[in-house]
Short mmCIF file of C-alpha atoms in Angstrom, two decimals:
data_model
loop_
_atom_site.label_atom_id
_atom_site.label_comp_id
_atom_site.label_asym_id
_atom_site.label_seq_id
_atom_site.Cartn_x
_atom_site.Cartn_y
_atom_site.Cartn_z
CA MET A 1 109.03 76.24 86.13
CA SER A 2 109.07 72.44 86.00
CA VAL A 3 108.15 72.15 89.70
CA GLY A 4 105.41 74.74 89.28
CA GLN A 5 103.77 73.05 86.29
CA LYS A 6 101.52 70.92 88.49
CA TYR A 7 100.29 74.17 90.09
CA GLY A 8 99.59 75.87 86.76
CA ILE A 9 102.59 78.22 86.83
CA ARG A 10 103.06 80.35 83.75
CA ASN A 11 104.91 83.45 82.71
CA ALA A 12 103.25 86.78 83.33
CA GLY A 13 104.05 90.06 81.63
CA TYR A 14 105.24 93.17 83.40
CA TYR A 15 101.92 95.00 83.01
CA ALA A 16 100.08 92.07 84.63
CA LEU A 17 102.45 92.17 87.59
CA ARG A 18 102.09 95.96 87.78
CA SER A 19 98.32 95.63 87.81
CA LEU A 20 98.40 93.03 90.57
CA ARG A 21 100.69 95.05 92.82
CA ILE A 22 98.66 98.24 92.40
CA GLU A 23 95.30 96.60 93.10
CA LYS A 24 96.82 95.05 96.24
CA PHE A 25 98.22 98.50 97.20
CA PHE A 26 101.86 97.42 97.03
CA ALA A 27 103.97 100.52 96.56
CA PHE A 28 106.93 100.33 94.16
CA TRP A 29 110.36 101.65 95.13
CA GLY A 30 111.53 104.39 92.78
CA GLN A 31 108.05 105.19 91.51
CA ASP A 32 105.64 105.38 94.47
CA LEU A 33 108.34 105.53 97.14
CA ASN A 34 111.75 107.18 97.29
CA THR A 35 114.34 108.25 99.84
CA LEU A 36 112.14 111.19 100.89
CA THR A 37 109.13 108.96 101.76
CA THR A 38 108.76 107.76 105.33
CA PRO A 39 106.97 104.60 106.48
CA LEU A 40 104.35 106.78 108.17
CA GLU A 41 103.54 108.57 104.89
CA CYS A 42 102.97 105.38 102.93
CA GLY A 43 100.98 103.40 105.51
CA ARG A 44 103.85 101.09 106.46
CA GLU A 45 104.23 102.24 110.07
CA SER A 46 103.66 98.68 111.30
CA ARG A 47 106.96 97.71 109.64
CA VAL A 48 108.93 100.00 111.97
CA LYS A 49 109.10 98.98 115.63
CA LEU A 50 109.65 102.36 117.27
CA GLU A 51 108.60 101.07 120.70
CA LYS A 52 111.37 98.44 120.82
CA GLY A 53 113.93 101.12 121.71
CA MET A 54 116.44 100.02 119.07
CA ASP A 55 118.32 102.97 117.63
CA PHE A 56 118.60 103.49 113.87
CA ILE A 57 119.29 106.37 111.51
CA GLY A 58 116.15 108.48 111.25
CA ARG A 59 114.46 107.07 114.38
CA ASP A 60 114.21 110.48 116.08
CA ALA A 61 112.73 112.04 112.94
CA LEU A 62 110.13 109.25 112.71
CA LEU A 63 109.21 109.65 116.38
CA GLN A 64 108.77 113.38 115.80
CA GLN A 65 106.70 112.76 112.66
CA LYS A 66 104.55 110.24 114.56
CA GLN A 67 103.90 112.88 117.21
CA ASN A 68 103.35 115.81 114.81
CA GLY A 69 101.61 113.99 111.95
CA VAL A 70 102.39 113.55 108.26
CA TYR A 71 102.00 116.12 105.48
CA LYS A 72 101.36 113.64 102.69
CA ARG A 73 99.80 110.19 102.61
CA LEU A 74 99.94 107.46 99.97
CA THR A 75 96.36 106.67 99.00
CA MET A 76 94.66 104.23 96.64
CA PHE A 77 92.04 105.61 94.26
CA ILE A 78 89.45 103.49 92.48
CA LEU A 79 88.00 105.31 89.47
CA ASP A 80 84.21 105.30 89.45
CA ASP A 81 83.01 106.79 86.18
CA HIS A 82 85.93 105.94 83.90
CA ASP A 83 85.05 104.02 80.72
CA THR A 84 88.07 101.88 79.82
CA ASP A 85 86.87 101.53 76.24
CA LEU A 86 86.35 105.23 75.54
CA ASP A 87 88.42 107.26 78.00
CA LEU A 88 92.18 107.75 78.07
CA TRP A 89 93.89 105.53 80.61
CA PRO A 90 95.83 106.97 83.54
CA TRP A 91 99.50 106.13 83.79
CA TRP A 92 101.09 108.29 86.52
CA GLY A 93 101.49 111.98 87.32
CA GLU A 94 97.78 112.79 87.01
CA PRO A 95 96.54 115.55 89.34
CA ILE A 96 94.43 114.50 92.32
CA TYR A 97 91.62 116.82 93.42
CA ARG A 98 89.97 116.71 96.82
CA ASN A 99 86.70 118.63 97.11
CA GLY A 100 87.61 120.47 93.91
CA GLN A 101 91.04 121.62 95.17
CA TYR A 102 94.40 120.29 93.97
CA ALA A 103 95.69 117.81 96.58
CA GLY A 104 98.55 115.91 94.92
CA LYS A 105 99.34 113.63 92.01
CA THR A 106 99.26 109.97 91.18
CA THR A 107 102.46 107.95 91.32
CA SER A 108 101.25 104.87 89.44
CA SER A 109 98.11 103.28 88.07
CA ALA A 110 96.84 100.22 86.27
CA TYR A 111 93.69 98.48 85.23
CA SER A 112 92.48 96.13 87.98
CA TYR A 113 91.18 92.93 86.43
CA THR A 114 89.71 91.94 89.78
CA LEU A 115 87.70 95.17 90.22
CA GLU A 116 87.29 95.76 86.48
CA ARG A 117 88.24 99.41 87.01
CA HIS A 118 91.32 101.56 86.95
CA VAL A 119 93.18 101.93 90.24
CA CYS A 120 95.66 104.72 90.95
CA LEU A 121 98.12 105.26 93.78
CA GLY A 122 99.19 108.73 94.75
CA PHE A 123 100.07 111.10 97.56
CA VAL A 124 97.40 113.36 99.05
CA HIS A 125 98.47 116.64 100.63
CA ASN A 126 96.42 118.98 102.81
CA PHE A 127 96.97 122.51 101.52
CA SER A 128 95.37 125.32 103.52
CA GLU A 129 92.83 127.17 101.38
CA ASP A 130 93.79 130.43 103.11
CA THR A 131 97.58 130.32 103.03
CA GLY A 132 98.41 127.43 100.70
CA GLU A 133 100.69 125.96 103.37
CA GLU A 134 100.74 122.25 103.98
CA GLN A 135 98.87 120.92 106.99
CA VAL A 136 98.74 117.50 108.63
CA VAL A 137 97.00 114.76 106.62
CA THR A 138 94.87 112.59 108.89
CA THR A 139 92.87 109.45 108.17
CA ASP A 140 89.73 111.51 108.70
CA PHE A 141 90.94 114.08 106.16
CA ILE A 142 91.39 111.32 103.55
CA ASN A 143 88.10 109.57 104.31
CA ARG A 144 85.94 112.70 104.29
CA GLY A 145 87.07 113.99 100.91
CA GLU A 146 85.38 113.77 97.51
CA TYR A 147 88.08 112.89 94.99
CA GLU A 148 88.67 113.28 91.29
CA ILE A 149 91.62 112.23 89.14
CA ASP A 150 92.35 114.48 86.16
CA ILE A 151 93.27 112.42 83.11
CA ALA A 152 94.21 114.57 80.12
CA GLY A 153 91.98 117.44 81.23
CA HIS A 154 88.94 115.34 82.17
CA ARG A 155 88.16 114.72 85.85
CA PHE A 156 86.94 111.29 86.92
CA GLN A 157 85.35 110.57 90.29
CA ALA A 158 87.39 108.27 92.52
CA LYS A 159 87.00 106.52 95.86
CA ALA A 160 89.96 106.92 98.22
CA LYS A 161 91.32 103.99 100.26
CA LEU A 162 94.16 103.98 102.76
CA TYR A 163 94.39 100.21 102.95
CA PRO A 164 94.08 97.42 100.38
CA VAL A 165 90.62 96.43 99.32
CA THR A 166 91.29 92.94 100.75
CA SER A 167 87.64 92.05 101.31
CA LEU A 168 87.09 92.38 97.58
CA PHE A 169 89.78 89.78 96.85
CA THR A 170 88.34 86.95 98.95
CA HIS A 171 86.26 85.85 95.99
CA LYS A 172 85.82 87.02 92.41
CA ARG A 173 83.26 89.81 92.15
CA ARG A 174 82.25 91.72 89.09
CA LYS A 175 82.28 95.51 88.92
CA ASP A 176 78.47 95.66 89.03
CA ASP A 177 78.38 93.53 92.20
CA VAL A 178 80.73 95.77 94.17
CA GLU A 179 78.91 98.34 96.26
CA LEU A 180 80.72 101.64 96.17
CA SER A 181 80.24 101.82 99.93
CA ASP A 182 82.35 98.63 100.15
CA LEU A 183 85.16 100.55 98.47
CA HIS A 184 84.88 103.35 101.00
CA GLY A 185 85.05 101.05 104.00
CA LYS A 186 81.53 101.66 105.32
#
């Protein structure tokens, strides 16, 4: 702390740290991720060097999953029409709807002071409308959906992102200045 004083270091509360990690799309072990989550399902495939040929426990399963595709994908959701002063805040476990159909649930959420909106993380599944069986979740499947997050029985529109909204963090922008198309990567 004494060394950091000249840099303006100060203590930050847990909720502030939670907010920062969620708006930067940093998944949290034990809440967003667990022993049943693979790097391919949470967008961390670059952290596993499958092409290096080094053997490790689970390598064959990851190679097979890479070939066959994933059945769930960790996704960031930025709530569009949520009024932080009037509406209940999301926490975690809220249902995610894609094109009006249940597609998963949130794993964590927080208010983003940078975006001045709530941001949720959660896994999206691709359930067949005919059979209800899970199908492969592709980037295209995520990007082409219209999403809502159900908070206490009220659905709020949300923009889905598979990667951090890094371009929005290069300089401070207010909620009104952020084009929704920027949030959707167009």
